[in-house]
mmCIF file of C-alpha atoms in Angstrom:
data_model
loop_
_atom_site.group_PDB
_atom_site.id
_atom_site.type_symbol
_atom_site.label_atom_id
_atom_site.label_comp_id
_atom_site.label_asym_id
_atom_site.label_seq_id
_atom_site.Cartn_x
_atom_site.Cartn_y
_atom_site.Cartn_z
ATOM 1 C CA UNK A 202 87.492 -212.770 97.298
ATOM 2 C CA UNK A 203 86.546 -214.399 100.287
ATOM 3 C CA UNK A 204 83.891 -213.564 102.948
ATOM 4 C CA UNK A 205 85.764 -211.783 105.294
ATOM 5 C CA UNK A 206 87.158 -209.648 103.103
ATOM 6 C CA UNK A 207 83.676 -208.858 101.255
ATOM 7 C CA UNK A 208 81.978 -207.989 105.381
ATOM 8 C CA UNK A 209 85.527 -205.958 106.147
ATOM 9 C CA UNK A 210 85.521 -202.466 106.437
ATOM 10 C CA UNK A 211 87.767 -199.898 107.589
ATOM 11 C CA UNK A 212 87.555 -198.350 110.898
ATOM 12 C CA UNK A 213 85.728 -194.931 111.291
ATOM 13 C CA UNK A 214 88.425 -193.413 113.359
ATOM 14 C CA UNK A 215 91.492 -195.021 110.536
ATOM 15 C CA UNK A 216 89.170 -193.546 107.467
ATOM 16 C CA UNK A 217 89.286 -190.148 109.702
ATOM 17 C CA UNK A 218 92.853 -189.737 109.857
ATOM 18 C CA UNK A 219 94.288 -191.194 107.230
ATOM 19 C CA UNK A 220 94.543 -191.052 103.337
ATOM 20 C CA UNK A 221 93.992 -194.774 101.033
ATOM 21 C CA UNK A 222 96.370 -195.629 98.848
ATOM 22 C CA UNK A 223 95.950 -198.363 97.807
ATOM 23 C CA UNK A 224 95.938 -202.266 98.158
ATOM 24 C CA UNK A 225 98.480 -205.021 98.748
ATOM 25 C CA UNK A 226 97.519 -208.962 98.444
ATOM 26 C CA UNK A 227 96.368 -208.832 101.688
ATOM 27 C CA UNK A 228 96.673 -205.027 103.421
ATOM 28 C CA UNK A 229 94.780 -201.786 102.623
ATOM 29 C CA UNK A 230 97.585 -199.158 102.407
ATOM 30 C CA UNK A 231 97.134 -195.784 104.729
ATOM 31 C CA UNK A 232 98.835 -192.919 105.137
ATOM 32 C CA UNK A 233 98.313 -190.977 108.338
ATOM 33 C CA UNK A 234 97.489 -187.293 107.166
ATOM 34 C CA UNK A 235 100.373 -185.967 109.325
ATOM 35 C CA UNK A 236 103.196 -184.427 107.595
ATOM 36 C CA UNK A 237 105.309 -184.397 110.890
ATOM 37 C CA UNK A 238 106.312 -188.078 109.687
ATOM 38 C CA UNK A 239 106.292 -190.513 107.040
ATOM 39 C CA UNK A 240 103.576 -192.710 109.170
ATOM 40 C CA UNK A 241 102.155 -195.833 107.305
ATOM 41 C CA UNK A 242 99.735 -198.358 108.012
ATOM 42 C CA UNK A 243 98.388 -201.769 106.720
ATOM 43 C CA UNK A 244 95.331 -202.962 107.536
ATOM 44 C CA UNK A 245 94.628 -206.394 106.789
ATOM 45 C CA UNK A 246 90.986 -206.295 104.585
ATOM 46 C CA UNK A 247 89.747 -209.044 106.932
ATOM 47 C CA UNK A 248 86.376 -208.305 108.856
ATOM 48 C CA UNK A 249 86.456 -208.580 112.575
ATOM 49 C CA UNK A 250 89.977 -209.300 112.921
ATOM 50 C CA UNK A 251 91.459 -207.608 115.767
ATOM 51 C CA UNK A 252 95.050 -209.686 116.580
ATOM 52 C CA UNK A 253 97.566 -211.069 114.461
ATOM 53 C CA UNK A 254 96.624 -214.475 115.719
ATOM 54 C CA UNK A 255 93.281 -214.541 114.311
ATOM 55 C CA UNK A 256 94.695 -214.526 110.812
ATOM 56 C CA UNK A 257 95.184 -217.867 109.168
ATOM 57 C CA UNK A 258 99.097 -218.692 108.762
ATOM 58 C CA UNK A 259 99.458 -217.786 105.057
ATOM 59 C CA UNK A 260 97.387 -214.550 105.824
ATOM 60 C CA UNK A 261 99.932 -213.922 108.990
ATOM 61 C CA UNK A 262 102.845 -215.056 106.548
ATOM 62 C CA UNK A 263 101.680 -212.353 103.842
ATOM 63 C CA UNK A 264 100.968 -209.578 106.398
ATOM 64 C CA UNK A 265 104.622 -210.426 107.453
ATOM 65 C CA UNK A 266 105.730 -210.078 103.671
ATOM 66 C CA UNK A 267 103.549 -206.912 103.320
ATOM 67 C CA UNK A 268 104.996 -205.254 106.533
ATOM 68 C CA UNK A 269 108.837 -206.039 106.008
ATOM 69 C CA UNK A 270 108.200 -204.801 101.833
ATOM 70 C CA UNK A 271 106.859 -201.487 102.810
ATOM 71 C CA UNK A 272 109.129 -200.853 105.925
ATOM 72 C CA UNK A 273 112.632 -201.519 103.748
ATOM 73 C CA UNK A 274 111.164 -199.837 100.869
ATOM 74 C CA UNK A 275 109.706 -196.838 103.390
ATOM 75 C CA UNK A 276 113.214 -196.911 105.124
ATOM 76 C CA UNK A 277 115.137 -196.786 101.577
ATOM 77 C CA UNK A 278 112.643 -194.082 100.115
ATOM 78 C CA UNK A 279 112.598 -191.744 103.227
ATOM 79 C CA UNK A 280 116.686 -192.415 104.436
ATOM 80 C CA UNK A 281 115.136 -193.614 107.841
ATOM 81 C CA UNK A 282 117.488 -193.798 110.950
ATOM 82 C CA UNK A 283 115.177 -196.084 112.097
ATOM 83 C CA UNK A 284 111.772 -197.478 111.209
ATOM 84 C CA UNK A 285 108.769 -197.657 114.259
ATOM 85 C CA UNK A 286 106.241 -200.665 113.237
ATOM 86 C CA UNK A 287 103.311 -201.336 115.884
ATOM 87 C CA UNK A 288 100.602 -203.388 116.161
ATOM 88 C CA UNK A 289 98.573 -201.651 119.558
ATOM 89 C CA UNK A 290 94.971 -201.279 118.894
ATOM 90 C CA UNK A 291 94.157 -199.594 122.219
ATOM 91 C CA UNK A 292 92.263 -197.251 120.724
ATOM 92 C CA UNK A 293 91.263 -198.462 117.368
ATOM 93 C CA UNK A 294 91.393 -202.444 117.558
ATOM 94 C CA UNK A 295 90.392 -203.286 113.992
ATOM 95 C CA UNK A 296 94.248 -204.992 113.519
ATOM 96 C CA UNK A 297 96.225 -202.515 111.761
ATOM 97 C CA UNK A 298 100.534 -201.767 111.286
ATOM 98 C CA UNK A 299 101.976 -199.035 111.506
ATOM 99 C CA UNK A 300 105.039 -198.125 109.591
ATOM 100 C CA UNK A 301 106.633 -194.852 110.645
ATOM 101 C CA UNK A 302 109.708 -193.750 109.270
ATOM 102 C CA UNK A 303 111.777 -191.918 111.990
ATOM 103 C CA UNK A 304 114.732 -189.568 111.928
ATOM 104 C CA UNK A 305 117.099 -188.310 114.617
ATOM 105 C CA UNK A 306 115.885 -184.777 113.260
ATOM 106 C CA UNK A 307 111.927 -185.459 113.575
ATOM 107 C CA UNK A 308 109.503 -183.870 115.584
ATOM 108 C CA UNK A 309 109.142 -186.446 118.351
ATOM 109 C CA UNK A 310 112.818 -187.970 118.178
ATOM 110 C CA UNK A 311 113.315 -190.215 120.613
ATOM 111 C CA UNK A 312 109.880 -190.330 121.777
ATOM 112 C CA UNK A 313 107.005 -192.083 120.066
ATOM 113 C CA UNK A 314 105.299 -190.014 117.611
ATOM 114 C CA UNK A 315 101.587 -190.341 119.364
ATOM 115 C CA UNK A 316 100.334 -186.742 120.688
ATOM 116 C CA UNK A 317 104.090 -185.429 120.814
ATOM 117 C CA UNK A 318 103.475 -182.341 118.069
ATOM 118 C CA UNK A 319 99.810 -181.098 116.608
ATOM 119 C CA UNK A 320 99.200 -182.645 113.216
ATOM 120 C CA UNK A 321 100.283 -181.154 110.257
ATOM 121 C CA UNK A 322 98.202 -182.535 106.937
ATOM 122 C CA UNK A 323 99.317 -182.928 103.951
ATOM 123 C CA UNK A 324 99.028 -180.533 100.626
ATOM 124 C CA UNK A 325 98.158 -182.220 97.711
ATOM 125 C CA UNK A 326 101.722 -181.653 96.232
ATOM 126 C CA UNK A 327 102.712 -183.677 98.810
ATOM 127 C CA UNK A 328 100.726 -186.484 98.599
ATOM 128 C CA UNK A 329 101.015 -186.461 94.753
ATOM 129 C CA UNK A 330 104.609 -186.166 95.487
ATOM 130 C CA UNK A 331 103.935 -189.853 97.729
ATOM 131 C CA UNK A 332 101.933 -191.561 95.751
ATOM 132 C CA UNK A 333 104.595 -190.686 92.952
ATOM 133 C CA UNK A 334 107.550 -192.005 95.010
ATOM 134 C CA UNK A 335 105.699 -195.803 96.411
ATOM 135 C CA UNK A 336 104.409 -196.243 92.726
ATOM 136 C CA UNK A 337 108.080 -195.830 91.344
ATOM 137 C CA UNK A 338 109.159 -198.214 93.840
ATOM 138 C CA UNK A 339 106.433 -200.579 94.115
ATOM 139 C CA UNK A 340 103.912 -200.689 90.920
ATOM 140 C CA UNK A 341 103.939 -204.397 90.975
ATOM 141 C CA UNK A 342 103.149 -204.711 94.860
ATOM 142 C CA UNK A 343 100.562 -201.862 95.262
ATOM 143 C CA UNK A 344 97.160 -201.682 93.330
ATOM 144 C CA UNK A 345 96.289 -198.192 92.889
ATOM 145 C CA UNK A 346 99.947 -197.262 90.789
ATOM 146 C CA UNK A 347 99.370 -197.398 86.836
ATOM 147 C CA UNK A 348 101.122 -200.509 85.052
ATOM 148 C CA UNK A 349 103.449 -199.359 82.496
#
């Protein structure tokens, strides 16, 4: 473990509105405590990184690897018709992805998901029901799912 990643720590307004769960190489796995959508992010456990450019190249090459995993797995698990990934940081500019599955039948189809619909968060069914699904298809990716 190196020193950014001992000084990095996650965002007050990310901890907020999201659920941890769990840890890539490289990326903190979130899940944004709306139910509207499947909504995803990574956040690389670097301290005071706010770009993609401020990341060495093998920590931009794994954040790549990281992002394109968990959107085709996302996309696969949740039959997306299409899957959003942004890097804005307007409001939040700790660097963070998100991943949000999208469907022609969601809330906010065709517009972005930001402010469209009221939050809806998530019962613990359904994030059981989550965690269940990512560990089935990523166990060896993702720290927090039990090894068999």
């Amino acid at each position: 473990m190196d020193e950014l990643e001992l000084e990095y720590e996650l965002d007050p307004r990310l901890a907020a509105d999201t659920i941890s769960l769990g840890n890539f190489p490289l990326c903190q796995l979130l899940l944004m405590n709306d139910a509207n959508y499947p909504w995803f992010i990574l956040v690389p456990r670097r301290a005071g990184v706010t770009e993609i450019y401020h990341l060495s190249l093998d920590e931009r090459t794994q954040l790549m690897s990281e992002s394109s995993f968990l959107a085709e797995n996302l996309a696969d698990l949740f039959h997306a018709s299409k899957m959003n990934i942004a890097a804005l940081g307007n409001m939040v500019p700790q660097l963070h992805m998100h991943h949000v599955v999208r469907k022609e039948n969601d809330a906010a189809w065709p517009a972005p998901v930001w402010g469209k619909v009221p939050a809806i968060p998530y019962t613990p069914a359904q994030l059981d029901d989550i965690r269940e699904r990512l560990c089935r298809l990523m166990s060896e990716e993702l720290s927090f799912c039990p090894h068999a």
